[in-house]
Coordinates of C-alpha atoms and ligand atoms in Angstrom, one line a residue:
M1 CA 96.4 64.8 118.1
A2 CA 98.3 65.6 115.0
T3 CA 96.8 65.0 111.6
P4 CA 97.5 61.5 110.4
G5 CA 100.5 61.4 108.1
Y6 CA 102.1 64.6 109.6
P7 CA 104.7 63.6 112.2
A8 CA 104.6 65.4 115.5
A9 CA 107.5 67.9 115.9
P10 CA 110.4 65.9 114.5
H11 CA 111.8 69.2 113.2
T12 CA 112.7 70.7 116.5
A13 CA 113.7 67.4 118.2
V14 CA 117.1 67.8 119.9
D15 CA 119.2 64.6 120.0
P16 CA 121.5 64.1 123.0
T17 CA 124.6 65.3 121.1
A18 CA 123.0 68.5 120.0
G19 CA 121.5 68.9 123.5
T20 CA 125.0 68.8 124.9
A21 CA 126.2 71.3 122.4
F22 CA 123.4 73.8 123.3
R23 CA 124.1 73.3 127.0
S24 CA 127.8 73.8 126.6
A25 CA 127.3 76.9 124.5
V26 CA 125.0 78.4 127.2
D27 CA 127.5 77.5 129.9
A28 CA 130.3 79.2 128.0
V29 CA 128.1 82.3 127.8
R30 CA 127.3 82.1 131.5
A31 CA 130.9 82.1 132.4
V32 CA 131.3 85.6 130.8
E33 CA 127.9 87.3 131.2
P34 CA 125.3 85.2 133.2
R35 CA 122.5 87.6 132.4
V36 CA 122.7 86.8 128.7
A37 CA 122.7 83.1 129.5
D38 CA 119.7 83.6 131.7
A39 CA 117.9 85.5 128.9
I40 CA 118.6 82.7 126.5
G41 CA 117.1 80.2 128.9
A42 CA 114.1 82.4 129.6
E43 CA 113.6 82.8 125.8
I44 CA 113.2 79.1 125.2
Q45 CA 110.8 78.9 128.1
D46 CA 108.7 81.7 126.7
Q47 CA 108.7 80.2 123.3
R48 CA 107.7 76.8 124.7
A49 CA 104.9 78.4 126.7
S50 CA 103.3 80.5 124.0
L51 CA 100.7 79.6 121.6
K52 CA 102.4 81.4 118.7
L53 CA 100.1 82.4 115.9
I54 CA 102.4 85.2 114.6
A55 CA 102.2 84.6 110.9
S56 CA 105.8 85.7 110.2
E57 CA 107.5 83.5 112.9
N58 CA 108.6 79.9 113.0
Y59 CA 111.0 77.5 114.8
A60 CA 114.3 76.6 113.1
S61 CA 115.8 73.2 113.5
P62 CA 118.7 72.4 115.9
A63 CA 121.0 72.0 112.8
V64 CA 120.1 75.4 111.5
L65 CA 120.6 77.0 114.9
L66 CA 123.9 75.3 115.5
A67 CA 125.2 76.1 112.0
M68 CA 125.1 79.8 113.0
G69 CA 127.2 79.7 116.1
N70 CA 130.8 79.3 114.8
W71 CA 133.9 80.8 113.3
F72 CA 132.3 81.9 110.0
S73 CA 131.1 84.8 112.1
D74 CA 134.7 86.1 112.2
K75 CA 135.3 86.1 108.5
Y76 CA 135.0 89.0 106.1
A77 CA 133.9 87.9 102.6
E78 CA 132.9 90.9 100.5
G79 CA 132.3 90.0 96.9
T80 CA 130.9 86.8 95.5
V81 CA 132.0 83.1 95.4
G82 CA 135.4 82.9 93.8
R83 CA 135.7 86.7 93.5
R84 CA 136.3 88.1 97.0
F85 CA 137.9 91.4 98.1
Y86 CA 139.4 89.4 101.0
A87 CA 141.9 86.6 101.2
G88 CA 141.1 83.2 102.8
C89 CA 137.5 82.8 101.8
R90 CA 137.5 79.2 100.5
N91 CA 135.3 77.9 103.3
V92 CA 132.9 80.8 103.0
D93 CA 132.8 80.0 99.2
T94 CA 131.8 76.5 100.0
V95 CA 128.8 77.4 102.1
E96 CA 127.7 80.3 100.0
A97 CA 127.9 78.2 96.8
L98 CA 126.0 75.4 98.6
A99 CA 123.2 77.7 99.8
A100 CA 122.9 79.2 96.3
E101 CA 122.8 75.8 94.7
H102 CA 120.1 74.5 97.1
A103 CA 118.1 77.6 96.5
R104 CA 118.3 77.3 92.7
E105 CA 117.4 73.6 92.8
L106 CA 114.6 74.1 95.3
F107 CA 112.9 77.0 93.5
G108 CA 113.9 76.3 89.9
A109 CA 115.6 79.6 89.7
E110 CA 118.3 80.6 87.2
H111 CA 120.3 82.5 89.8
A112 CA 120.3 82.8 93.6
Y113 CA 122.0 85.4 95.8
V114 CA 122.0 84.4 99.4
Q115 CA 123.9 87.3 101.1
P116 CA 121.0 89.7 102.1
H117 CA 120.8 90.0 105.9
S118 CA 117.1 90.4 106.0
G119 CA 114.0 90.8 103.8
I120 CA 114.3 94.5 103.7
D121 CA 117.9 94.1 102.5
A122 CA 116.8 91.6 99.8
N123 CA 114.3 94.1 98.5
L124 CA 116.9 96.9 98.4
V125 CA 119.2 94.6 96.5
A126 CA 116.4 93.8 94.1
F127 CA 115.4 97.5 93.5
W128 CA 119.0 98.5 92.8
A129 CA 119.5 95.5 90.6
V130 CA 116.6 96.6 88.4
L131 CA 117.7 100.2 88.5
S132 CA 121.2 99.1 87.5
Q133 CA 120.0 96.9 84.7
R134 CA 117.4 99.3 83.3
V135 CA 118.6 102.8 84.1
E136 CA 122.3 102.8 84.9
S137 CA 123.6 100.3 82.3
P138 CA 121.8 102.0 79.4
A139 CA 123.2 105.4 80.6
L140 CA 126.8 104.0 80.7
H141 CA 126.2 102.5 77.3
R142 CA 125.0 105.8 75.9
A143 CA 128.0 107.6 77.3
G144 CA 130.3 105.0 75.9
V145 CA 131.9 104.2 79.3
R146 CA 132.2 101.0 81.3
Q147 CA 131.6 102.3 84.8
V148 CA 130.2 105.2 86.7
N149 CA 133.6 106.6 87.7
D150 CA 134.2 107.2 84.0
L151 CA 131.1 109.5 83.5
T152 CA 131.5 113.2 83.2
D153 CA 130.1 115.2 86.1
E154 CA 127.2 116.3 83.9
D155 CA 126.4 112.8 82.9
W156 CA 126.7 111.6 86.5
A157 CA 124.3 114.3 87.7
E158 CA 121.8 113.4 85.0
L159 CA 122.1 109.7 85.9
R160 CA 121.5 110.4 89.6
R161 CA 118.4 112.4 88.6
E162 CA 117.1 109.5 86.5
L163 CA 117.8 106.9 89.2
G164 CA 115.8 109.0 91.7
N165 CA 112.9 109.5 89.4
Q166 CA 111.5 106.0 88.7
R167 CA 108.1 104.7 89.4
L168 CA 107.0 101.7 91.4
L169 CA 103.6 100.1 91.7
G170 CA 102.9 97.9 94.8
M171 CA 100.1 96.5 96.9
S172 CA 98.6 99.0 99.4
L173 CA 99.4 98.5 103.0
D174 CA 95.8 98.0 104.1
S175 CA 95.3 95.3 101.5
G176 CA 98.3 93.4 103.0
G177 CA 101.3 95.0 101.2
H178 CA 104.6 95.7 102.9
L179 CA 106.2 99.0 104.0
T180 CA 109.2 98.2 101.8
H181 CA 107.1 98.3 98.6
G182 CA 107.4 102.0 98.1
F183 CA 105.8 103.5 101.2
R184 CA 107.0 106.9 102.5
P185 CA 108.3 105.8 106.0
N186 CA 110.6 103.3 104.3
I187 CA 113.6 104.2 102.1
S188 CA 111.7 102.6 99.1
G189 CA 109.1 105.4 99.4
K190 CA 111.8 108.0 99.3
M191 CA 113.5 106.3 96.3
F192 CA 110.5 105.8 94.1
D193 CA 107.4 107.7 92.9
Q194 CA 104.9 105.1 94.2
R195 CA 101.3 104.2 93.6
S196 CA 99.5 101.2 95.0
Y197 CA 96.8 98.8 94.0
G198 CA 94.4 97.1 96.3
T199 CA 91.7 94.6 96.8
D200 CA 88.0 94.7 95.7
P201 CA 86.0 95.6 98.8
A202 CA 83.2 93.2 97.8
T203 CA 85.4 90.1 97.6
G204 CA 88.6 91.0 99.4
L205 CA 90.6 89.7 96.4
V206 CA 93.2 91.6 94.4
D207 CA 91.4 93.7 91.8
Y208 CA 93.4 92.8 88.7
D209 CA 91.3 95.0 86.3
A210 CA 91.9 98.0 88.5
L211 CA 95.5 97.1 88.8
R212 CA 95.8 96.8 85.0
A213 CA 94.2 100.2 84.5
T214 CA 96.6 101.8 87.0
A215 CA 99.6 100.1 85.5
R216 CA 98.6 101.4 82.0
E217 CA 98.3 104.9 83.2
F218 CA 101.2 105.0 85.6
R219 CA 103.7 102.9 83.6
P220 CA 105.9 101.8 86.5
L221 CA 109.5 100.6 86.1
I222 CA 108.8 97.9 88.7
L223 CA 105.6 96.1 89.5
V224 CA 105.8 94.6 93.0
A225 CA 103.6 91.7 94.0
G226 CA 103.8 90.0 97.4
Y227 CA 102.3 90.7 100.8
S228 CA 102.5 90.1 104.5
A229 CA 98.8 90.1 105.3
Y230 CA 96.8 88.9 102.3
P231 CA 95.0 85.6 103.0
R232 CA 94.5 84.5 99.4
L233 CA 96.6 83.5 96.3
V234 CA 98.1 85.9 93.8
N235 CA 98.1 85.0 90.2
F236 CA 101.7 85.7 89.2
R237 CA 101.1 84.7 85.5
L238 CA 98.5 87.4 85.3
M239 CA 100.8 89.9 87.1
R240 CA 103.6 89.2 84.6
E241 CA 101.2 89.7 81.7
I242 CA 100.3 93.1 83.1
A243 CA 104.0 94.0 83.8
D244 CA 105.0 93.0 80.2
E245 CA 102.1 95.0 78.8
V246 CA 103.4 98.2 80.4
G247 CA 107.1 97.5 80.2
A248 CA 107.6 96.9 83.9
T249 CA 109.9 94.4 85.6
L250 CA 107.9 92.0 87.8
M251 CA 109.3 91.7 91.3
V252 CA 107.7 89.3 93.8
D253 CA 108.4 89.6 97.5
M254 CA 107.6 86.1 98.8
A255 CA 108.9 86.8 102.3
H256 CA 105.8 85.4 103.9
F257 CA 105.0 82.4 101.6
A258 CA 108.4 81.2 100.4
G259 CA 107.8 78.0 102.4
L260 CA 104.6 77.3 100.5
V261 CA 106.5 77.8 97.2
A262 CA 109.4 75.6 98.4
G263 CA 106.9 72.9 99.6
K264 CA 105.1 73.0 96.1
V265 CA 101.8 74.1 97.5
L266 CA 102.0 77.2 95.3
T267 CA 102.6 75.9 91.8
G268 CA 101.7 77.0 88.2
D269 CA 100.2 80.5 88.1
F270 CA 100.9 80.8 91.8
D271 CA 104.6 80.0 91.8
P272 CA 106.3 83.4 91.6
V273 CA 109.7 82.1 90.5
Q274 CA 108.2 80.8 87.2
H275 CA 106.8 84.2 86.3
A276 CA 108.8 87.1 87.8
Q277 CA 112.1 88.3 86.7
I278 CA 113.2 88.8 90.3
V279 CA 111.9 87.3 93.6
T280 CA 112.9 88.3 97.1
T281 CA 112.3 86.5 100.3
T282 CA 113.2 86.2 104.0
T283 CA 114.6 82.8 105.1
H284 CA 113.1 82.8 108.6
K285 CA 109.3 82.9 108.1
S286 CA 107.5 80.0 106.4
L287 CA 110.8 78.8 105.0
R288 CA 111.9 77.9 108.5
G289 CA 115.6 78.9 108.2
P290 CA 117.8 81.4 109.9
R291 CA 117.0 85.1 110.2
G292 CA 118.0 86.4 106.7
G293 CA 117.1 87.2 103.2
M294 CA 117.6 86.0 99.6
V295 CA 117.1 87.1 96.0
L296 CA 116.3 84.8 93.1
C297 CA 116.4 86.1 89.5
T298 CA 116.8 85.4 85.8
S299 CA 120.3 85.2 84.4
E300 CA 119.9 88.6 82.8
L301 CA 119.7 90.2 86.3
A302 CA 122.3 88.0 87.9
E303 CA 125.3 90.3 87.5
H304 CA 123.3 93.3 88.9
V305 CA 122.0 91.3 91.9
D306 CA 125.5 90.1 92.7
R307 CA 126.5 93.7 93.3
G308 CA 124.3 93.8 96.4
C309 CA 127.4 93.9 98.6
P310 CA 128.9 96.4 98.9
M311 CA 126.2 98.3 96.9
V312 CA 123.6 98.3 99.7
L313 CA 124.7 95.4 102.0
G314 CA 127.5 95.2 104.5
G315 CA 129.9 92.2 104.4
P316 CA 128.0 88.9 104.2
L317 CA 127.0 87.1 107.4
S318 CA 128.9 83.9 106.5
H319 CA 127.6 82.0 109.5
V320 CA 124.0 82.8 108.5
M321 CA 124.8 81.7 104.9
A322 CA 125.9 78.4 106.4
A323 CA 122.6 78.1 108.2
K324 CA 120.7 79.0 105.0
A325 CA 122.5 76.1 103.2
V326 CA 121.3 73.8 106.0
A327 CA 117.7 75.1 106.0
L328 CA 117.5 75.0 102.2
A329 CA 118.8 71.4 102.2
E330 CA 116.0 70.6 104.8
A331 CA 113.4 72.3 102.5
R332 CA 114.4 70.0 99.6
R333 CA 113.4 66.9 101.6
P334 CA 110.0 65.3 101.0
E335 CA 109.0 66.0 104.6
F336 CA 109.0 69.7 103.8
R337 CA 106.3 69.3 101.3
A338 CA 104.2 67.5 103.9
Y339 CA 104.9 70.4 106.3
A340 CA 103.9 73.1 103.7
Q341 CA 100.7 71.3 102.9
Q342 CA 99.9 71.0 106.6
V343 CA 100.5 74.7 107.1
V344 CA 97.8 75.5 104.6
D345 CA 95.4 72.7 105.8
N346 CA 95.8 74.1 109.3
A347 CA 95.1 77.7 108.2
R348 CA 91.9 76.5 106.5
A349 CA 90.8 74.6 109.6
L350 CA 91.5 77.6 111.7
A351 CA 89.5 79.8 109.4
D352 CA 86.6 77.4 109.2
G353 CA 86.6 77.0 113.0
L354 CA 86.4 80.8 113.4
L355 CA 83.7 81.2 110.7
R356 CA 81.6 78.5 112.3
R357 CA 81.7 80.5 115.6
G358 CA 80.6 83.6 113.8
A359 CA 83.8 85.5 113.3
T360 CA 84.3 87.9 110.3
L361 CA 87.3 87.1 108.2
V362 CA 88.8 89.4 105.5
S363 CA 88.0 87.8 102.1
G364 CA 85.9 85.3 104.0
G365 CA 88.6 82.7 104.5
T366 CA 92.1 81.7 103.4
D367 CA 94.1 79.9 100.7
N368 CA 97.5 80.3 102.3
H369 CA 99.1 80.2 105.7
L370 CA 97.4 83.2 107.3
V371 CA 93.9 84.4 108.4
L372 CA 92.9 88.0 109.0
I373 CA 90.1 88.4 111.5
D374 CA 88.1 91.6 111.4
V375 CA 87.5 92.0 115.1
S376 CA 85.1 94.9 114.8
G377 CA 82.5 92.1 114.8
Y378 CA 83.5 91.6 118.4
G379 CA 83.2 95.4 119.1
L380 CA 87.0 95.6 119.5
T381 CA 89.9 97.3 117.9
G382 CA 92.8 95.2 116.7
R383 CA 94.9 96.6 119.6
Q384 CA 92.4 95.5 122.2
A385 CA 91.9 92.1 120.6
E386 CA 95.7 91.5 120.4
A387 CA 96.2 92.5 124.1
A388 CA 93.2 90.4 125.3
L389 CA 94.4 87.4 123.4
L390 CA 98.0 87.8 124.8
D391 CA 96.5 88.0 128.3
S392 CA 94.8 84.7 127.6
G393 CA 98.0 83.0 126.4
V394 CA 97.4 83.4 122.6
V395 CA 100.1 85.3 120.7
T396 CA 99.0 87.2 117.6
N397 CA 99.5 90.6 116.1
R398 CA 97.1 93.4 115.2
N399 CA 96.8 94.4 111.5
S400 CA 94.9 96.8 109.4
V401 CA 92.0 95.6 107.3
P402 CA 91.1 97.1 103.9
N403 CA 89.9 100.7 104.4
D404 CA 90.5 100.4 108.1
P405 CA 88.4 102.9 110.1
N406 CA 90.8 102.6 113.0
G407 CA 94.0 103.4 111.1
A408 CA 97.3 101.7 111.2
W409 CA 97.9 102.0 114.9
Y410 CA 94.7 100.7 116.6
T411 CA 93.5 98.8 113.5
S412 CA 90.4 96.6 113.2
G413 CA 92.2 93.3 112.5
V414 CA 94.2 90.5 114.1
R415 CA 96.5 88.5 111.9
I416 CA 97.1 84.9 112.7
G417 CA 99.2 82.3 110.9
T418 CA 100.0 78.6 111.2
P419 CA 103.7 78.1 110.1
A420 CA 105.1 78.0 113.7
L421 CA 102.4 75.8 115.3
T422 CA 102.6 73.4 112.4
T423 CA 106.3 73.0 112.9
R424 CA 105.5 72.2 116.5
G425 CA 103.3 69.4 115.3
L426 CA 99.8 70.7 115.8
G427 CA 97.2 69.6 113.2
T428 CA 93.7 70.4 112.1
A429 CA 91.9 69.1 115.2
E430 CA 94.0 71.5 117.4
M431 CA 93.2 74.4 115.0
D432 CA 89.5 74.0 115.9
E433 CA 90.4 74.1 119.6
I434 CA 92.4 77.3 118.9
A435 CA 89.5 78.9 117.0
D436 CA 87.4 78.3 120.1
L437 CA 90.1 79.8 122.3
I438 CA 90.2 82.9 120.2
D439 CA 86.5 83.3 119.9
T440 CA 86.0 82.7 123.6
A441 CA 88.6 85.2 124.6
L442 CA 87.3 87.9 122.3
R443 CA 83.7 87.3 123.4
G444 CA 84.9 87.8 126.9
T445 CA 86.4 91.2 126.1
A446 CA 84.7 94.6 125.8
P447 CA 86.1 98.1 125.2
A448 CA 86.6 100.1 128.4
T449 CA 84.6 103.4 128.6
T450 CA 86.6 106.7 128.4
A451 CA 86.0 109.6 130.9
A452 CA 83.9 111.1 128.1
G453 CA 81.7 108.0 128.1
A454 CA 82.9 106.8 124.7
P455 CA 84.3 103.3 124.0
S456 CA 88.1 103.4 124.3
K457 CA 90.2 102.2 121.3
A458 CA 93.0 100.9 123.6
Q459 CA 91.7 100.0 127.0
Y460 CA 89.5 96.9 127.5
V461 CA 87.9 94.8 130.1
L462 CA 88.6 91.0 129.9
D463 CA 86.6 88.7 132.1
A464 CA 89.2 87.2 134.5
Q465 CA 87.5 83.8 134.5
V466 CA 87.4 83.7 130.7
R467 CA 91.1 84.7 130.6
D468 CA 92.2 82.1 133.1
A469 CA 90.2 79.3 131.4
V470 CA 91.5 80.1 127.9
A471 CA 95.1 80.3 129.2
K472 CA 94.8 77.0 130.9
R473 CA 93.3 75.4 127.8
A474 CA 96.1 76.9 125.7
A475 CA 98.8 75.5 128.1
D476 CA 97.1 72.1 128.1
L477 CA 97.1 72.1 124.3
L478 CA 100.8 72.9 124.0
A479 CA 101.8 70.3 126.6
G480 CA 101.0 67.7 124.0
F481 CA 103.4 69.2 121.5
P482 CA 106.8 69.7 123.1
L483 CA 109.1 72.3 121.5
Y484 CA 112.7 71.3 121.1
P485 CA 112.0 68.0 122.9
G486 CA 115.2 66.5 124.3
L487 CA 116.7 69.9 125.2
D488 CA 117.1 70.7 128.9
L489 CA 119.2 73.7 129.5
A490 CA 119.0 73.4 133.3
Ligands
PLP501 C1 108.8 90.3 106.8 C2 108.7 91.0 105.4 C3 109.8 91.7 105.0 C4 111.0 92.1 105.9 O1 111.8 91.1 106.3 P1 112.9 91.5 107.4 O2 113.7 90.2 107.4 O3 112.2 91.8 108.7 O4 113.7 92.7 106.9 C5 109.8 92.2 103.7 N1 108.7 92.0 102.9 C6 107.7 91.3 103.3 C7 106.5 91.0 102.4 C8 107.6 90.7 104.6 O5 106.6 90.1 105.0

């Protein structure tokens, strides 16, 4: 049963015409390489059969999917709308301008750049836009030249040193931050001198006082807010205040929660676009569009952001920009607000259901689309819990918890999110059933014992009866919420 007022799965419904289009497309593939066609067919079966609680995934509409499979894929379009390095871009201009217009209107942004191929790329564009605005432009001005090619070798060497010696303050990984926010394994960690802020161990909430103290001492060029595994709201007004106080540019990476901003669930202090100079996002997570990225910014940063390609990006994926325009048009409809609210209501219902059954949640609950279960309460590592849940038909991913004693590989947490299942039409009543499935499967799992007699961090024993019963209940639940109803590839 879906929550009253939230329609069951209209978003993935496939009408007969679109159904024919998908079938013909797969047939055309089959004629060349049948194994690819088989994999496509198997993928939709897998997606239909899995109870997908991965917080970063979703299901795009048939219109979004179909907008990607066409001749825009063949077109090179380096540059920006109306200013291309290639001839014949008028149709690409149409879709890129539309996507940018929808993005500006939807988010109330002064400028939108829709070319980034992914969230990582969007962050790179943003970092280099800020470096261009605040480091490169002043250096060119000082030298009295218009562009880098006009600098002397000495001035160029000095500018390169300066570009490579800037500071960035971002959220720590185990508090829910992202690798691209200045961590060493990512290029951002090699570009910037990075420090991080975290959450208060007592509350699990961002410690703004500690953050302010670190910012005052460290004086970063860029303060990054945004997360992939923080279950609460971030006060972006306060973040901007801190950034302004220390002369930093506030950048918000809303890759995970862009759909909640688009759907007006996050407003006021919690709407990043109102407070940050630059905002990056993916388009395929809670925003429910094609796999891709996007940058929103103030007009002062626009010319710097627009240099993304060829600065750090390859030629724009015009077919994906077409799909972004479709997805953003969908997100401007009133139904999307109902969807975003339902995502949050569902996450809260899931958290409440888990808490009632005795689970431990990081920060004690959720205010957004995701829940982080501390599975050490079940005597398991994140890796064991993730695997036992998968065996039972429940798809999640393991995740560190703050100060995780099991490190980033085994971890002590499991992250779950509601954007995908909400798109499928599941409501709060189903979330309570899912909480029971998770709790039942984890209670039925124990760590295996190593040869030395200690509990293993990877191996586990899952009661087969529990596994089969949970898997059956998960399948029964999904049967009531067909995914891409109307589509039959056979
Ligand atoms: C998912 C995510 C990204 C990366 O997105 P990709 O499209 O996979 O490159 C960047 N930042 C945050 C906060 C994310 O959650």
